[in-house]
Structure formats: C-alpha cells, structure tokens
Short mmCIF file of N, CA and C in Angstrom, two decimals:
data_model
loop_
_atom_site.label_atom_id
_atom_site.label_comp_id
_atom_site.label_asym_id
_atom_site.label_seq_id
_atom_site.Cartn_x
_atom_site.Cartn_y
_atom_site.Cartn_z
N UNK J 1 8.97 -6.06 -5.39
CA UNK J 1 9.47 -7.10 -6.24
C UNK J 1 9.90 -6.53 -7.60
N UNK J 2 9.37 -5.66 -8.01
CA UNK J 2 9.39 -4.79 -9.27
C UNK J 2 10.83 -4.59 -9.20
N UNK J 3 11.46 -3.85 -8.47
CA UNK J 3 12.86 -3.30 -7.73
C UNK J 3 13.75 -4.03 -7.94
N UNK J 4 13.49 -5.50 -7.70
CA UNK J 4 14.23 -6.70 -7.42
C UNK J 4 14.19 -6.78 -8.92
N UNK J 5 13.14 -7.04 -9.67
CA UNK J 5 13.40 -7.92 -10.74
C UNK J 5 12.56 -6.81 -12.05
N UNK J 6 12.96 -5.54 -12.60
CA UNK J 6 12.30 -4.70 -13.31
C UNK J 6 12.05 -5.14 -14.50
N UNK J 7 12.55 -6.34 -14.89
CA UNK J 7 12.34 -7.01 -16.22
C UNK J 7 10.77 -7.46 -16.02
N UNK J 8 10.24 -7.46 -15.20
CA UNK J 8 8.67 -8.33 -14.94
C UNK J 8 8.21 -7.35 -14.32
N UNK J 9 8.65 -5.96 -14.72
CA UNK J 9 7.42 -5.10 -14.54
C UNK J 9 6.56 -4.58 -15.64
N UNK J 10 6.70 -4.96 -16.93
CA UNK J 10 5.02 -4.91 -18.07
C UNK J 10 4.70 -6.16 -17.69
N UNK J 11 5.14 -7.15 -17.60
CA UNK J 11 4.16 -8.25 -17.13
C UNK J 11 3.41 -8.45 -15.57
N UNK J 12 3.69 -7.40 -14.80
CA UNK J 12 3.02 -7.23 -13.48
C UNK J 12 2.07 -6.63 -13.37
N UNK J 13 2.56 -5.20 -13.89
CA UNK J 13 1.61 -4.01 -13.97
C UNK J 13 0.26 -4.04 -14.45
N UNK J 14 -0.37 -4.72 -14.93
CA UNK J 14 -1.50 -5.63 -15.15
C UNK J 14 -2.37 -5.96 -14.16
N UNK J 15 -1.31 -6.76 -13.60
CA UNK J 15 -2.14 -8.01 -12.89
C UNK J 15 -2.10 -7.19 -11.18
N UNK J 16 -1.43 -5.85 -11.21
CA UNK J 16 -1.38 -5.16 -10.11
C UNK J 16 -2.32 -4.29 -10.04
N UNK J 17 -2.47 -3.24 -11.12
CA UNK J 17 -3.43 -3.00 -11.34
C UNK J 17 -5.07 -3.67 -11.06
N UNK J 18 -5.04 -4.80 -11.31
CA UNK J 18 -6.65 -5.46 -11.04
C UNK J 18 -6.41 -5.67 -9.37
N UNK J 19 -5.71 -6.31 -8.82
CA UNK J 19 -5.54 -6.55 -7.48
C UNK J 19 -5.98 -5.11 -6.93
N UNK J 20 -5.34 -3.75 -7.08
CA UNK J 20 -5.56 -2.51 -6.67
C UNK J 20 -7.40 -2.37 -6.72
N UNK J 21 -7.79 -2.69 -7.59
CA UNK J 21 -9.33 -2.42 -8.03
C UNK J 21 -10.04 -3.50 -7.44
N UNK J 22 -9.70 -4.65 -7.38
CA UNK J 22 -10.13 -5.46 -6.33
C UNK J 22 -10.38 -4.71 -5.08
N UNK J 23 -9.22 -4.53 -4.57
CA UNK J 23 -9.45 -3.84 -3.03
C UNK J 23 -10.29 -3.27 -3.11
N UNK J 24 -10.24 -2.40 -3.92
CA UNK J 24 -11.43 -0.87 -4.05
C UNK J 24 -12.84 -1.78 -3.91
N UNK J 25 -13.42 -1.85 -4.69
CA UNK J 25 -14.85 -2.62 -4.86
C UNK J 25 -15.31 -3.18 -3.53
N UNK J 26 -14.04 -4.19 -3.00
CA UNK J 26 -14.62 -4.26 -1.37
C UNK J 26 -14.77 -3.14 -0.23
N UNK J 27 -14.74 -1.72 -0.99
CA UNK J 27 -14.36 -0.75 0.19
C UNK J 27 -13.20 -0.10 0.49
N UNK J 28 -12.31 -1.06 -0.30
CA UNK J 28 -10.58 -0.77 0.43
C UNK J 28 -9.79 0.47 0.06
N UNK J 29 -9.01 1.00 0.88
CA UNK J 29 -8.36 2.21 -0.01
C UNK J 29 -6.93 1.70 -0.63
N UNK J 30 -7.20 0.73 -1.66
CA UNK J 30 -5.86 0.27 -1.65
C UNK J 30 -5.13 1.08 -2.79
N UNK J 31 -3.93 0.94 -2.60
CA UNK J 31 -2.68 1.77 -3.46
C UNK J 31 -1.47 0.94 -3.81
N UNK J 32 -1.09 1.50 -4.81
CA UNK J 32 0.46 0.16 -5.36
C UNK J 32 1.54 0.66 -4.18
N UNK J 33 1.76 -1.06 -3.52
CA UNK J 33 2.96 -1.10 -3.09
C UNK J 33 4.12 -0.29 -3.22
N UNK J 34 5.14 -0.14 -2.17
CA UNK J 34 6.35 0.39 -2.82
C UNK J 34 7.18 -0.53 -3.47
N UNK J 35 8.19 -0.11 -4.29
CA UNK J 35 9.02 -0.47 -4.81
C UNK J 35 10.16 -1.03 -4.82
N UNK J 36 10.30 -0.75 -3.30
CA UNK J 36 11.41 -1.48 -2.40
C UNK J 36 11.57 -3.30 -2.90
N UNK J 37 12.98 -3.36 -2.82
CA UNK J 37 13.16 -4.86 -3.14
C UNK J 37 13.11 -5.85 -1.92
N UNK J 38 12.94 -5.11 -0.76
CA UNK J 38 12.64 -5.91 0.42
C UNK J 38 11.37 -6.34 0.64
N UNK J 39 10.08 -5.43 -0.30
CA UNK J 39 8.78 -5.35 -0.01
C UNK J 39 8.58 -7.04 -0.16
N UNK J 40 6.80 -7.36 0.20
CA UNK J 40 6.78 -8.68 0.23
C UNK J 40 6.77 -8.84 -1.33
N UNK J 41 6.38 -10.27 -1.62
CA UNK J 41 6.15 -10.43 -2.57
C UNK J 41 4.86 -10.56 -3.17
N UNK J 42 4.01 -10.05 -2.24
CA UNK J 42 2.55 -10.54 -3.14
C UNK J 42 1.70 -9.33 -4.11
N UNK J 43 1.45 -9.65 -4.70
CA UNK J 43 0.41 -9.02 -5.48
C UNK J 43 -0.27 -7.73 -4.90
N UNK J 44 -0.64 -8.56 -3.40
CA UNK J 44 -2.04 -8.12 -2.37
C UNK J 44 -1.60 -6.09 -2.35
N UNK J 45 -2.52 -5.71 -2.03
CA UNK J 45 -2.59 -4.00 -1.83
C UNK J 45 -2.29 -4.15 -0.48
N UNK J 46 -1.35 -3.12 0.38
CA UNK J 46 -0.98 -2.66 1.40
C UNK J 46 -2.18 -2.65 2.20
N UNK J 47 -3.46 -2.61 1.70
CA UNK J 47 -4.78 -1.92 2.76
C UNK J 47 -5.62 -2.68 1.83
N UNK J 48 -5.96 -3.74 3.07
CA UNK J 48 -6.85 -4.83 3.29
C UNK J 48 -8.14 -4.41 2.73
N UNK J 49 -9.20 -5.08 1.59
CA UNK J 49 -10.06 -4.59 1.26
C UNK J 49 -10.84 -5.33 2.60
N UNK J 50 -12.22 -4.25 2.47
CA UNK J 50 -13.05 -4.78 3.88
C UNK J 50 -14.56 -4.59 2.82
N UNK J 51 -15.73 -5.56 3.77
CA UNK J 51 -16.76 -5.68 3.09
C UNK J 51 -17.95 -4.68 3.74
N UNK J 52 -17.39 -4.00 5.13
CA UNK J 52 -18.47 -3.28 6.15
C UNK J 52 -18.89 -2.16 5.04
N UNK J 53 -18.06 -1.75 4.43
CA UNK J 53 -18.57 -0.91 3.25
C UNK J 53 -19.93 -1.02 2.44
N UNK J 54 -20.03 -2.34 2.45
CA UNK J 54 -21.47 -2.49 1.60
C UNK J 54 -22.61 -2.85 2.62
N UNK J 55 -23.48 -2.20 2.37
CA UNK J 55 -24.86 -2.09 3.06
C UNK J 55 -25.58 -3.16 3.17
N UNK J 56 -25.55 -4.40 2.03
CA UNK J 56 -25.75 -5.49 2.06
C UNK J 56 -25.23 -6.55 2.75
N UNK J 57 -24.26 -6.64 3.25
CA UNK J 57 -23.19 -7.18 4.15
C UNK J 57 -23.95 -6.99 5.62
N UNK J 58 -24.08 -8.76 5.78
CA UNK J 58 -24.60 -8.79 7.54
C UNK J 58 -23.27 -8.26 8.28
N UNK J 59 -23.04 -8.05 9.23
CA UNK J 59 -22.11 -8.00 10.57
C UNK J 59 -21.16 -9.16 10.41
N UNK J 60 -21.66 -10.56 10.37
CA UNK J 60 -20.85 -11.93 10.21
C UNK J 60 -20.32 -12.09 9.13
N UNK J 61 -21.03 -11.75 7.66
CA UNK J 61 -20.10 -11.54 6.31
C UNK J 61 -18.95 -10.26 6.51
N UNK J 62 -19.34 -9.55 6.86
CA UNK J 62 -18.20 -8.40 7.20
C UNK J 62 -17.05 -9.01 8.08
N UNK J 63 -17.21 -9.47 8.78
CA UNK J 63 -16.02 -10.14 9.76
C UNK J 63 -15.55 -11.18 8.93
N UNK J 64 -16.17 -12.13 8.66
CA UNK J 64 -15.85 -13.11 7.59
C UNK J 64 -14.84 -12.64 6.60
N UNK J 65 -15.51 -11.42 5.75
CA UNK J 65 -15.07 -11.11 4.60
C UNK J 65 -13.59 -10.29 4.85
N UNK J 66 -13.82 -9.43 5.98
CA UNK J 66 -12.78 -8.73 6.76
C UNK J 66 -11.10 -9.42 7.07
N UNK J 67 -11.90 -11.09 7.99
CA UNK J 67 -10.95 -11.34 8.45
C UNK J 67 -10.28 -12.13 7.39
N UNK J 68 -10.82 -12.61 5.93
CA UNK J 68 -10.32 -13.55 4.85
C UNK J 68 -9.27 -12.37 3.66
N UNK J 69 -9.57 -10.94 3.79
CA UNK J 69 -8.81 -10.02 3.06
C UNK J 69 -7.89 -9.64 4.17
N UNK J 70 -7.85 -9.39 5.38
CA UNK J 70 -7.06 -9.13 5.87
C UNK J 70 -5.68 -10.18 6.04
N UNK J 71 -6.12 -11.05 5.99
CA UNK J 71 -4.85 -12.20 5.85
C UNK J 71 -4.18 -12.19 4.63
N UNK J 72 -4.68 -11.15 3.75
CA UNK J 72 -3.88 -11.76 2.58
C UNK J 72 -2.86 -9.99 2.28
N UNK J 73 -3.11 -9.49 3.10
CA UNK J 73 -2.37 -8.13 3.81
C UNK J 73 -0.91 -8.21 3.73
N UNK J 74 -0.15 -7.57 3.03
CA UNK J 74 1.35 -8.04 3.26
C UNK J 74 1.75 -7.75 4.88
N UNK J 75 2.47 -8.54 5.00
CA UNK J 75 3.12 -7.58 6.83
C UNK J 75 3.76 -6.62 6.08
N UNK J 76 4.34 -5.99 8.03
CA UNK J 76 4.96 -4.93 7.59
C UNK J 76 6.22 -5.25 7.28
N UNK J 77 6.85 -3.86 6.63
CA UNK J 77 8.46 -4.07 5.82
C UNK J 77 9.17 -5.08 6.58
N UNK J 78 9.22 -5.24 7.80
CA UNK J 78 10.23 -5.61 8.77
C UNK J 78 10.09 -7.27 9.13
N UNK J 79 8.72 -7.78 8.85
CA UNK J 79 8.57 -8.87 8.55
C UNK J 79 8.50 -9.59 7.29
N UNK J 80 8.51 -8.71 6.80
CA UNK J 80 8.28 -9.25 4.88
C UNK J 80 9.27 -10.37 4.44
N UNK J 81 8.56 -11.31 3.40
CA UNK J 81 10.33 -11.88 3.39
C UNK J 81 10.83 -11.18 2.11
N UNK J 82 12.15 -12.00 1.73
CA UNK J 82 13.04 -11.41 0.89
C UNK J 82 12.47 -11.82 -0.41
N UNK J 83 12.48 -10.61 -1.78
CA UNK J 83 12.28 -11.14 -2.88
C UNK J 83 13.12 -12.40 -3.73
N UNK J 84 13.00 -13.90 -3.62
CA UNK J 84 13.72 -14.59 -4.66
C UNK J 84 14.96 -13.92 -5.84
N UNK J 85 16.31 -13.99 -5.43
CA UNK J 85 16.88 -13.75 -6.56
C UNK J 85 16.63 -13.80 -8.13
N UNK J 86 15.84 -14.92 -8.37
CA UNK J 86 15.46 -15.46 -9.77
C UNK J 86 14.40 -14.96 -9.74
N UNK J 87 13.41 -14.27 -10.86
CA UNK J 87 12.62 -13.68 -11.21
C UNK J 87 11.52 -15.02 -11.65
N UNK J 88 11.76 -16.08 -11.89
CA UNK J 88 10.75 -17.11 -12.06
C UNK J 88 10.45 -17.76 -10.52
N UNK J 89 11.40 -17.55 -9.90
CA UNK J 89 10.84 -18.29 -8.08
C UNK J 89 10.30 -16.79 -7.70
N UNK J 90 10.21 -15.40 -8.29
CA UNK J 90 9.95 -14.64 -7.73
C UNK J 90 7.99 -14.86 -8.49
N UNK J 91 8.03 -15.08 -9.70
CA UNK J 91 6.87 -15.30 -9.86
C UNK J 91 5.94 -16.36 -9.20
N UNK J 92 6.87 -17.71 -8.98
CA UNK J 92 6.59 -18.65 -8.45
C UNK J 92 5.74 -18.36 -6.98
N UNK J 93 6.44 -17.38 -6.56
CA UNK J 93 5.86 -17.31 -4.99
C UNK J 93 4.84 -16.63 -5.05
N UNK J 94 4.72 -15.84 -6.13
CA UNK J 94 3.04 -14.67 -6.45
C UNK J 94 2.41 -15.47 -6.79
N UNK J 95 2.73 -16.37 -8.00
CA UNK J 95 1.59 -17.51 -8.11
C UNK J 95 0.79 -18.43 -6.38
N UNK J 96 1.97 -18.82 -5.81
CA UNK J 96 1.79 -19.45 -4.62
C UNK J 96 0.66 -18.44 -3.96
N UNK J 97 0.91 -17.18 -3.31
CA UNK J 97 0.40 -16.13 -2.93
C UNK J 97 -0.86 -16.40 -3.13
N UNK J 98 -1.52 -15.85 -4.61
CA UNK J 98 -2.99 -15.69 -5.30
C UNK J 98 -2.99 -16.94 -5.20
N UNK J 99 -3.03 -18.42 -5.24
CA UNK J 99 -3.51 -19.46 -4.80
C UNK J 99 -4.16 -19.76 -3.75
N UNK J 100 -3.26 -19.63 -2.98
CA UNK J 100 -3.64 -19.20 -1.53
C UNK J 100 -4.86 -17.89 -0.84
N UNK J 101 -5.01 -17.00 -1.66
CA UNK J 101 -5.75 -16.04 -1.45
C UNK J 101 -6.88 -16.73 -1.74
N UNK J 102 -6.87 -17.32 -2.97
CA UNK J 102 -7.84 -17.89 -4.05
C UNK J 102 -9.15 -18.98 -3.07
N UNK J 103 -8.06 -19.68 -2.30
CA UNK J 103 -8.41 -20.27 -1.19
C UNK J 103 -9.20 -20.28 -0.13
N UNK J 104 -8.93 -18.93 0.63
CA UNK J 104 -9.83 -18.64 1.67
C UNK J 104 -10.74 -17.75 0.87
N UNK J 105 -10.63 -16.78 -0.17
CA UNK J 105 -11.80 -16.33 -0.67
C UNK J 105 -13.17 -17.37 -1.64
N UNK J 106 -12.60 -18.56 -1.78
CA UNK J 106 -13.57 -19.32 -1.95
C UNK J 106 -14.52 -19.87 -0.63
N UNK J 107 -13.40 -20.08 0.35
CA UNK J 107 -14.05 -20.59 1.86
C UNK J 107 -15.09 -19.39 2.19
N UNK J 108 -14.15 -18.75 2.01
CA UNK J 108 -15.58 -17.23 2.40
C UNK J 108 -16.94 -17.32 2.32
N UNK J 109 -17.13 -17.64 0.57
CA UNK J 109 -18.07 -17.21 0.09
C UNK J 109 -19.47 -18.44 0.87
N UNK J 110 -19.15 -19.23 1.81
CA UNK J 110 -20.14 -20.10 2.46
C UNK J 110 -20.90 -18.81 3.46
N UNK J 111 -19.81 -17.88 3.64
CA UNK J 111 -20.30 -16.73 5.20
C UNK J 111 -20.91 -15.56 4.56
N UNK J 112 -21.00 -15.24 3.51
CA UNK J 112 -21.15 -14.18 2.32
C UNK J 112 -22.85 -14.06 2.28
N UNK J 113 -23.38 -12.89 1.76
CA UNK J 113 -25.05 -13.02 1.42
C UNK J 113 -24.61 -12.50 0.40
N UNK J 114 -25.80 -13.28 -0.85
CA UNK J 114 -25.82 -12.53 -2.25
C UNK J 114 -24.93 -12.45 -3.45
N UNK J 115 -25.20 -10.93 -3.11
CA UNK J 115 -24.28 -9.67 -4.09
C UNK J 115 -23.01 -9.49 -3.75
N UNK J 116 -22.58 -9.64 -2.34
CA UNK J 116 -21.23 -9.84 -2.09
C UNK J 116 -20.40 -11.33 -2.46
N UNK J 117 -21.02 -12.12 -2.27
CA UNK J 117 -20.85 -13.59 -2.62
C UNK J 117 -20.47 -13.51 -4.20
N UNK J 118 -21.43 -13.34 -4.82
CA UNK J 118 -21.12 -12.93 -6.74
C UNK J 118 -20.11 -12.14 -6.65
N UNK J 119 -19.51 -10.84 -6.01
CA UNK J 119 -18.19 -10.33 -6.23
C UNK J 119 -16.76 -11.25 -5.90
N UNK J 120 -17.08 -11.69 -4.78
CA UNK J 120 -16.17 -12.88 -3.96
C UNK J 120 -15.67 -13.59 -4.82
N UNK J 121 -16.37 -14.42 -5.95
CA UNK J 121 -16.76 -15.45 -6.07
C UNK J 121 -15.82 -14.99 -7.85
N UNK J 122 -16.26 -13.96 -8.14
CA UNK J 122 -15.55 -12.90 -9.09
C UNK J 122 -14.38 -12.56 -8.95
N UNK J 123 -13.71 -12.03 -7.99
CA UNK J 123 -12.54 -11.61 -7.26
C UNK J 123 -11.92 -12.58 -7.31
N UNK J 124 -12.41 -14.17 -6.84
CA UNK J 124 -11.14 -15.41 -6.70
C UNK J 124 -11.22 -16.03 -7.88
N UNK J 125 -12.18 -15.81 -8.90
CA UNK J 125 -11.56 -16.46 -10.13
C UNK J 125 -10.71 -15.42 -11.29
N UNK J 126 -10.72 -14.12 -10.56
CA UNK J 126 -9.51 -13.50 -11.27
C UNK J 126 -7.87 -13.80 -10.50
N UNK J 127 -8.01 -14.19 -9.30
CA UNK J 127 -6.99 -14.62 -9.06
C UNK J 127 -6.65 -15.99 -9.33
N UNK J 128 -7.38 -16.63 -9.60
CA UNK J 128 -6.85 -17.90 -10.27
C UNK J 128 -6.49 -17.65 -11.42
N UNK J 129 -6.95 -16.59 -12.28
CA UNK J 129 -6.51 -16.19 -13.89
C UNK J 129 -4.80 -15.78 -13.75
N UNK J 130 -5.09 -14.91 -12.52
CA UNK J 130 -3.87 -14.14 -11.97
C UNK J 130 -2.57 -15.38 -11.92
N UNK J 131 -2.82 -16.45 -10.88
CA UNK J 131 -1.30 -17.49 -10.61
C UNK J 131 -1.13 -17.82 -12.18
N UNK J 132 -2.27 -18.53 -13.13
CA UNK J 132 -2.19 -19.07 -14.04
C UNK J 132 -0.76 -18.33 -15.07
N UNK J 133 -1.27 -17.19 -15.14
CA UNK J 133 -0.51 -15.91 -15.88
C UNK J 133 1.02 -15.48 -15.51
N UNK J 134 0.96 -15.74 -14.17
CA UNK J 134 2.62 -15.97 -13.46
C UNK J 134 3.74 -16.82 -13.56
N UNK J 135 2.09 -18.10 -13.83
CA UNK J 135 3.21 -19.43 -14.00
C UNK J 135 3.53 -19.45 -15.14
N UNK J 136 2.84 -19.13 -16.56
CA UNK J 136 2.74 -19.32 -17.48
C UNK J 136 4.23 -18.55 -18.41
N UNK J 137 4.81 -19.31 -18.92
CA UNK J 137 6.44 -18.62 -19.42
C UNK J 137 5.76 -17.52 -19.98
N UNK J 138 6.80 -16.23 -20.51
CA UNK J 138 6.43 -15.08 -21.29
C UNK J 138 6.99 -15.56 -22.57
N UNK J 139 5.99 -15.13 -23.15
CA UNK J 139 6.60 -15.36 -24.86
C UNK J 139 7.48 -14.54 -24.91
#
C-alpha cells in the first residue's frame, strides 16, 4: 500500500512497526510486507503470529489463538485485493482490517489462559488505537 500511496508512509510506519512486534511476542517471525502496490492492504505481518510458542498456552488456546491470527494473514499476492486509488479509502480499508482483527482477538480471549489472555487483550486494544489513528484526518 506504501507503493500505491507513499504520501502515508510516515504515517504508517508506526503503526507497522507495532503490528511487526505484535507478531513477534506471539511467537511469530513476522517481517514488513513488500512494497508492491498489489500487496493486500492490511497492516497484518505476512507470518501469522502463533501462541504454541508460549509454554503457558494449553493445546486449545494455541489452536484458538493460532486459528484467530491466522485469519488475519494477508493471502497470497495472487489473491490480494487491489490497493484503493484514494489514499483515504486506502486508509479506510486498514481501519476496516484492524477492526475486524480487533474482533476475533477479543472473541479469543474467552479460549485464552492467563498471561496470554492479558497480551490478547493488549494486542486488540492497540489495534483499536491503530483503526482510530487511520481514520483520524492528518494534521
């Protein structure tokens, strides 16, 4: 999306950055997207954070937690859709995106034990900070 619209890349790079470190913390090896203007549009890291990583994590929070980050996985290039010409429907749809993420990582946190639950629970109210910040005009 960067590609598409480079004017909203200091105002991304931010909020990409935390998404990247997100992944991590659950385990994930995640890395910034490419740059391609075909890429999807979300926020999300290429590589699904997973929760089997933490020792605290039953078997059922891991699948849980697994199968609620893995959905928020961009497809691949070939399914991706197209970045919005306009750089405000392009934000529009990242906002949409982290809403939506925001979503099932709240549902999650019913399948969650603990210490993973408090990260979860952490993780989706930075993505609610995250749409807020998208929608929000740039000064």
């Amino acid at each position: 999306m960067i590609a598409a619209h480079p004017s909203l890349a200091k105002r991304l790079d931010p909020l990409l950055t935390e998404v990247v470190r997100h992944a991590q913390a659950f385990g994930g090896t995640a890395h910034r997207p490419s740059a391609s203007p075909s890429a999807s549009p979300s926020l999300s890291p290429s590589t699904p954070p997973s929760a089997s990583s933490s020792g605290s994590a039953s078997a059922s929070a891991s699948a849980s937690l697994s199968a609620t980050a893995s959905s928020s996985a961009p497809a691949s290039a070939g399914a991706s859709p197209a970045v919005p010409a306009r750089g405000k429907d392009a934000l529009a749809d990242l906002a949409a995106a982290e809403l939506a993420l925001v979503d099932r990582r709240t549902r999650a946190l019913l399948d969650v034990p603990g210490e993973l639950a408090r990260l979860l629970a952490s993780v989706a109210a930075a993505g609610a900070a995250h749409a807020f910040l998208l929608t929000k005009e740039a000064k």
